[in-house]
Coordinates of C-alpha atoms in Angstrom, one line a residue:
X1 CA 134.5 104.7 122.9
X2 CA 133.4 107.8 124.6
X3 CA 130.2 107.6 126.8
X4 CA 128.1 110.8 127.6
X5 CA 127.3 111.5 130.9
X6 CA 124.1 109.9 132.5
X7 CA 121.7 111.3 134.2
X8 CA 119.9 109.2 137.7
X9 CA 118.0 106.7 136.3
X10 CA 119.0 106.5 133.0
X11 CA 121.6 104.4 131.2
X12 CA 125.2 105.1 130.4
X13 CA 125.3 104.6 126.9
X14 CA 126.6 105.6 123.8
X15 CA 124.4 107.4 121.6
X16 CA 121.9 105.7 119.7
X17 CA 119.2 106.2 117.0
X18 CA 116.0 104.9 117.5
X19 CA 113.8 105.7 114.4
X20 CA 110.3 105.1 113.6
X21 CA 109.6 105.0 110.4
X22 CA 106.3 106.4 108.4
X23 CA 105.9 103.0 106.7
X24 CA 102.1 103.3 107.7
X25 CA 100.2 106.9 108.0
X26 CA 99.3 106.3 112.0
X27 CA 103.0 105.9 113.0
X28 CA 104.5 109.2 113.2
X29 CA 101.4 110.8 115.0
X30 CA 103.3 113.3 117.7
X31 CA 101.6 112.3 120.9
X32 CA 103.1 108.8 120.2
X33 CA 106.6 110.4 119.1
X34 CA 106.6 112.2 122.1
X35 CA 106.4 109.0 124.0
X36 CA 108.7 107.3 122.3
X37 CA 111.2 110.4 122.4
X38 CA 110.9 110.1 126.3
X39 CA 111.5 106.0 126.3
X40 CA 114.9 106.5 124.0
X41 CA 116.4 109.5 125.8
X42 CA 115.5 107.4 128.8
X43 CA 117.9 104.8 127.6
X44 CA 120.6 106.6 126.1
X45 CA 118.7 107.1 122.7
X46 CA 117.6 110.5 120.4
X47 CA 114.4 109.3 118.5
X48 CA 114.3 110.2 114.5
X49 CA 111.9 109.7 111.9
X50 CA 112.0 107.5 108.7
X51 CA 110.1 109.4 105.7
X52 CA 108.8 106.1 103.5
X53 CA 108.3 105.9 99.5
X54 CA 104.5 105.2 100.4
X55 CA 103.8 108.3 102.0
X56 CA 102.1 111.6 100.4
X57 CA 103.5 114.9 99.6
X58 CA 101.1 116.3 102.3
X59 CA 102.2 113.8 104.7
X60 CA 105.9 113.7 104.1
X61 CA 105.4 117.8 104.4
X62 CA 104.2 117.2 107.9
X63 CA 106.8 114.7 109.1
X64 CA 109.6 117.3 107.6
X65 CA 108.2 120.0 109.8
X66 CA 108.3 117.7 113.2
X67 CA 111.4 118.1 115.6
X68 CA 113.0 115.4 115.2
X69 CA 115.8 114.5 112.5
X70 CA 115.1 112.4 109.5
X71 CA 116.1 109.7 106.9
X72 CA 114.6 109.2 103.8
X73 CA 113.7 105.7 102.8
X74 CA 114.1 106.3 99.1
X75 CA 112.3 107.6 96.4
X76 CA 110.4 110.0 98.3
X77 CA 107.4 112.0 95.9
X78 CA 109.3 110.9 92.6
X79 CA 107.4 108.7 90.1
X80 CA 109.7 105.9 89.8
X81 CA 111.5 104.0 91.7
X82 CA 115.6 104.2 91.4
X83 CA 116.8 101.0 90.0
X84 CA 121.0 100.9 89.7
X85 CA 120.8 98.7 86.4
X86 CA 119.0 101.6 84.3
X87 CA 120.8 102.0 80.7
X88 CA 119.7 105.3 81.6
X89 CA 122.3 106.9 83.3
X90 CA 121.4 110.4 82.8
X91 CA 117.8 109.4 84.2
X92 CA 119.4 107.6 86.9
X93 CA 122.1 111.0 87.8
X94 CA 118.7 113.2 88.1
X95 CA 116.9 110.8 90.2
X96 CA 120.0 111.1 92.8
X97 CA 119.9 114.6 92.4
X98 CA 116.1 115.1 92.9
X99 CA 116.9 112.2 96.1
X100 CA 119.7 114.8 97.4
X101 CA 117.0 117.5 97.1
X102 CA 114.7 115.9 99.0
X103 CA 117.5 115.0 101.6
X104 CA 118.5 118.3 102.0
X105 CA 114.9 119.9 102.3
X106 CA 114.6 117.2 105.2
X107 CA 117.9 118.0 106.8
X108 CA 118.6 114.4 106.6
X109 CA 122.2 113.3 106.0
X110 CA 120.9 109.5 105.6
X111 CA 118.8 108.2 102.1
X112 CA 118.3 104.1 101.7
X113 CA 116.8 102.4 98.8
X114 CA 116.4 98.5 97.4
X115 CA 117.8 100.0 93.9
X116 CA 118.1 96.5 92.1
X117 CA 115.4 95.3 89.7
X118 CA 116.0 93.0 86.9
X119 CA 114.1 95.2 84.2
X120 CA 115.8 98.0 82.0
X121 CA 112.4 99.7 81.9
X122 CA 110.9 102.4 84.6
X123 CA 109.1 101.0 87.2
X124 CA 105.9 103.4 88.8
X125 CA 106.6 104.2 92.8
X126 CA 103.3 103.9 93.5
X127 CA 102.8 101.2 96.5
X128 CA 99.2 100.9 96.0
X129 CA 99.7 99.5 92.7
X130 CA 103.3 97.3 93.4
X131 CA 103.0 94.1 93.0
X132 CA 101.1 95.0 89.7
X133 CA 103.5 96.9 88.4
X134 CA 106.4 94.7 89.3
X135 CA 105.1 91.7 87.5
X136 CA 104.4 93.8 84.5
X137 CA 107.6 95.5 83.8
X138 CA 109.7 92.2 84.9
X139 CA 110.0 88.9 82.6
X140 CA 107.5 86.4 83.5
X141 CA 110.7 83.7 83.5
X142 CA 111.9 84.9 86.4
X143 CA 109.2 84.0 88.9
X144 CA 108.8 80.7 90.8
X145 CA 106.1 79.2 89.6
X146 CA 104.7 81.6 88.7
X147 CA 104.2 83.0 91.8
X148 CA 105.4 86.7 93.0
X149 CA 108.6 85.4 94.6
X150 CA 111.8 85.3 92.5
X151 CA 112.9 82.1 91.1
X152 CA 116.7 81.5 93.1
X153 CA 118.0 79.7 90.1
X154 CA 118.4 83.1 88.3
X155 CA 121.4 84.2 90.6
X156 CA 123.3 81.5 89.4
X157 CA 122.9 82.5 86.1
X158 CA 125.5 84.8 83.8
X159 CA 122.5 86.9 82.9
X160 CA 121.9 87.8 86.5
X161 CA 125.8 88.0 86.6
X162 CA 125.3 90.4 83.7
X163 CA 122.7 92.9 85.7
X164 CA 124.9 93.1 89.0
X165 CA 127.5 94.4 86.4
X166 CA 125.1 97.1 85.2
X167 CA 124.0 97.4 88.6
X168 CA 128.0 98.3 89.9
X169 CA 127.5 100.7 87.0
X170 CA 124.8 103.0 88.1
X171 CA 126.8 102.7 92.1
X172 CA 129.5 104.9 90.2
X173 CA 126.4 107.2 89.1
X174 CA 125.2 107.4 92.8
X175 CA 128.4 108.0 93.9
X176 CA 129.4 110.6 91.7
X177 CA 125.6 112.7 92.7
X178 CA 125.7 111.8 95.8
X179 CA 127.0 115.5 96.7
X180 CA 128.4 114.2 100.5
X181 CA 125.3 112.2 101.7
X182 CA 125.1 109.4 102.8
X183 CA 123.0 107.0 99.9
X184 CA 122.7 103.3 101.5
X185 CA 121.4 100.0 99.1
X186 CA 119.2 97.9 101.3
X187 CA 118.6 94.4 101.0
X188 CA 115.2 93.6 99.4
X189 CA 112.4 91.0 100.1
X190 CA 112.8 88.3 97.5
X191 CA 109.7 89.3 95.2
X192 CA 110.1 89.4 91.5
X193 CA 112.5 91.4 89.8
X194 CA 114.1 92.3 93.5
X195 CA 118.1 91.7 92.4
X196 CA 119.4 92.4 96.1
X197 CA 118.0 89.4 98.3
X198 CA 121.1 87.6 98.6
X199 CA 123.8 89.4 101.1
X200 CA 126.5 87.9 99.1
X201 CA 125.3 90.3 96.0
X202 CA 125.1 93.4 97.8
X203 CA 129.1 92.4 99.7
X204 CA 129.9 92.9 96.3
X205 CA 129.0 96.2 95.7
X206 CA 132.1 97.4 96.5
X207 CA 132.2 101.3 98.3
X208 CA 128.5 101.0 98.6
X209 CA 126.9 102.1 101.8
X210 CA 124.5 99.3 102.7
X211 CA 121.4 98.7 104.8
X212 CA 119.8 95.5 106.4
X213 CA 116.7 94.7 106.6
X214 CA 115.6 91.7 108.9
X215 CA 112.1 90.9 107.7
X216 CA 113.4 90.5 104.2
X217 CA 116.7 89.0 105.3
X218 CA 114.4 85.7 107.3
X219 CA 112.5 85.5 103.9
X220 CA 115.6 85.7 101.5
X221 CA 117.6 82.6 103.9
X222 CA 113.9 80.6 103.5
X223 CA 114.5 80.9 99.7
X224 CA 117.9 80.9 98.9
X225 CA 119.0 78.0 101.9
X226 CA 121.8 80.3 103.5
X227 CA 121.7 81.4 107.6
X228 CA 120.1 84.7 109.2
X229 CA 122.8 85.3 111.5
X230 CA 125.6 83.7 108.8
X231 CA 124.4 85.8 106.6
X232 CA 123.9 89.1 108.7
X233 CA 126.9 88.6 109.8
X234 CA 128.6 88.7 106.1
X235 CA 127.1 91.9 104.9
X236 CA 128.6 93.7 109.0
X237 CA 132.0 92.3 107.9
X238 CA 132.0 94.4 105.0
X239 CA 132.1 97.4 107.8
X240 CA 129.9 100.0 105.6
X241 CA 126.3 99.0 107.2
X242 CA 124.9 101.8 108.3
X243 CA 121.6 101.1 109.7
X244 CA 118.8 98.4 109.9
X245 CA 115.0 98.0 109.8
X246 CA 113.8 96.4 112.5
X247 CA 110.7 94.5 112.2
X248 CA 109.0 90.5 112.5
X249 CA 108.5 87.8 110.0
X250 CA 106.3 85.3 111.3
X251 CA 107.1 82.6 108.5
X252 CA 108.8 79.7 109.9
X253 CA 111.3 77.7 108.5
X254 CA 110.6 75.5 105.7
X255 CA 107.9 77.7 104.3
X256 CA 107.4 77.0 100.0
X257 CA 108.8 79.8 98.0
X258 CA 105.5 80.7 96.8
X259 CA 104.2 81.4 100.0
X260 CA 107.0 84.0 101.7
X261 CA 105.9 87.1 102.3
X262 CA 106.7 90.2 104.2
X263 CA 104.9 91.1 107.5
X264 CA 106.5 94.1 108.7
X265 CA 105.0 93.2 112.4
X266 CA 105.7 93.5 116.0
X267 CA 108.9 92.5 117.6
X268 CA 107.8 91.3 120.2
X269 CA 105.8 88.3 119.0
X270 CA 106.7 84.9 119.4
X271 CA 108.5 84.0 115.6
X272 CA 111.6 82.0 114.6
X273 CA 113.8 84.6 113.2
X274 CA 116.6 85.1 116.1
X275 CA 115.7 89.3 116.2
X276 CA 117.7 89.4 119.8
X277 CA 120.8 88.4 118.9
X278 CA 120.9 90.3 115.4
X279 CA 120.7 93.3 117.5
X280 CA 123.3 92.0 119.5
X281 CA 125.2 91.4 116.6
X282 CA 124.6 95.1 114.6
X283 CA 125.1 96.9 118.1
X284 CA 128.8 94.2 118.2
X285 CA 129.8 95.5 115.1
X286 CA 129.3 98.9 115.7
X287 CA 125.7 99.7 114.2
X288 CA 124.0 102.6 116.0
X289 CA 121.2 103.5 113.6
X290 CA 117.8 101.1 114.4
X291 CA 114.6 101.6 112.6
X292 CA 111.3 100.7 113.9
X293 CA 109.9 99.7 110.5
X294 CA 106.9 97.8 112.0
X295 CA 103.3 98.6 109.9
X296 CA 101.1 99.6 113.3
X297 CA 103.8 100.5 115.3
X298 CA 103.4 100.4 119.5
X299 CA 105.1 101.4 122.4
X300 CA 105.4 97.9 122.8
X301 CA 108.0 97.8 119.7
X302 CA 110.2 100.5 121.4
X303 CA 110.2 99.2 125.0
X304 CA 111.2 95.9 123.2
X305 CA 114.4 97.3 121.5
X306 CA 115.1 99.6 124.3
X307 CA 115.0 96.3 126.2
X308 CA 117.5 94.7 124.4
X309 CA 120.1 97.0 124.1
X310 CA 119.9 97.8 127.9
X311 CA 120.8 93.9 128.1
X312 CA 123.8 93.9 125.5
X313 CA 125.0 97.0 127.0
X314 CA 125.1 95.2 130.5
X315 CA 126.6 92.4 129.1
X316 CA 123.2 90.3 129.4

């Protein structure tokens, strides 16, 4: 692999993408960009910006006009949210085409989305309002007791069987729209109606592009019994992960299904999920693309991945 030339004091290193995404308001505020743009060029990095599907058209307008490049954590200012296992395929064709739009407005080559619900009927992007909406558009017979988490013993059903078919369905849709971007299925947090938990599901998506998440990753292994690193490690063998979100889940093991959740917090506190050597792992295998997806972002958060990869790179 070619290395660029270093400058004193900084790292040798391949290039790098540390991203911060918009996932709350105060993170992409530019005196705090510009500090973080000096701590990733510092180690070998460029920093970019992750637009979120929370954000508003006046925000997302302001984070398109900043220097730095983009991705697009899809749907971005569209009214529903893009789910693969639609019977509405011509819906489905102009929500990638809107999703290219907005891409290409953004100058971003890179769009990610969870894109898997079990429910044929349109489901509102509005994140003020989602858990609401989810356990009112998806069957009440899929929740665990009757909680917000998904009940695991649908994926061993032929009717979930049945959706990942319709699912592979709306990938040739994608595919077809996709007009040359770059369109990646992430792996969700195991809440209702979220088809995509388990990384066996998403291995199977053959030709997809895929993202990982490691918040939802640590919840999905609490629910479903399988590893973090075993199963991290399954969806990089595939060789079409393009990216991760980096952030904390405090939950330790053992934790009931009906009490996961998703915490979206700071790296750097004490947890059980093994964030260190997934990063080891992604950066092993090739990854280059690492998003900060931490609600209440810090410095602290970048010096902590910058950290790390300075150590893997050094062999440490």
């Amino acid at each position: 692999m070619n290395r660029a030339l270093g400058q004193p004091g900084k790292d040798v290193l391949p290039s790098w993408l540390l991203e911060i995404s918009g996932i709350s308001p105060g993170n992409c505020q530019e005196p705090f960009l510009s500090r973080a743009a000096k701590m990733a060029e510092e180690a070998g990095a460029s920093l970019g910006i992750q637009i979120h599907p929370s954000l508003a058209r006046e925000e997302v307008e302001r984070l398109r006009k900043l220097p730095w490049p983009k991705s697009l954590h899809l749907p971005v200012c569209s009214p529903f949210f893009i789910n693969l296992a639609t019977d509405e395929l011509d819906f489905l064709a102009g929500q990638v085409r809107e999703a290219r739009e907005r891409m290409e407005e953004c100058g971003a080559r890179v769009g990610l989305f969870h894109g898997f619900l079990l429910t044929p009927l349109r489901v509102p992007n509005d994140f003020k309002q989602y858990r609401r909406n989810l356990m009112a558009h998806v069957e009440a017979r899929y929740r665990y007791e009757n909680s917000f988490i998904m009940s695991p013993e649908v994926f061993a059903t032929p009717e979930y069987a049945g959706w990942l078919t319709r699912v592979r369905r709306g990938i040739a849709v994608l595919q077809q729209e996709a007009g040359g971007l770059e369109f990646c299925l992430e792996n969700d947090f195991p809440g209702v109606g979220s088809g995509f938990s388990r990384p066996q599901d998403l291995v199977a998506c053959r030709g997809a592009l895929l993202w990982v998440d490691f918040g939802h990753l640590w919840a999905a292994s609490l629910l479903h019994g399988f590893g973090f690193l075993e199963g991290l490690e399954l969806l990089l063998q595939t060789g079409r992960v393009r990216g991760v979100h980096l952030h904390n889940n405090l939950l330790p093991p053992g934790t009931p299904p009906k009490n996961l959740a998703d915490h979206h917090t700071h790296l750097y506190l004490e947890s059980s999920v093994p964030l260190r050597q997934g990063v080891e792992m992604l950066w092993r295998y090739g990854v280059r693309h690492y998003t900060l997806e931490v609600a209440q972002v810090d410095l602290q958060d970048v010096s902590c991945l910058v950290h790390w990869i300075r150590k893997i790179r050094r062999g440490g």
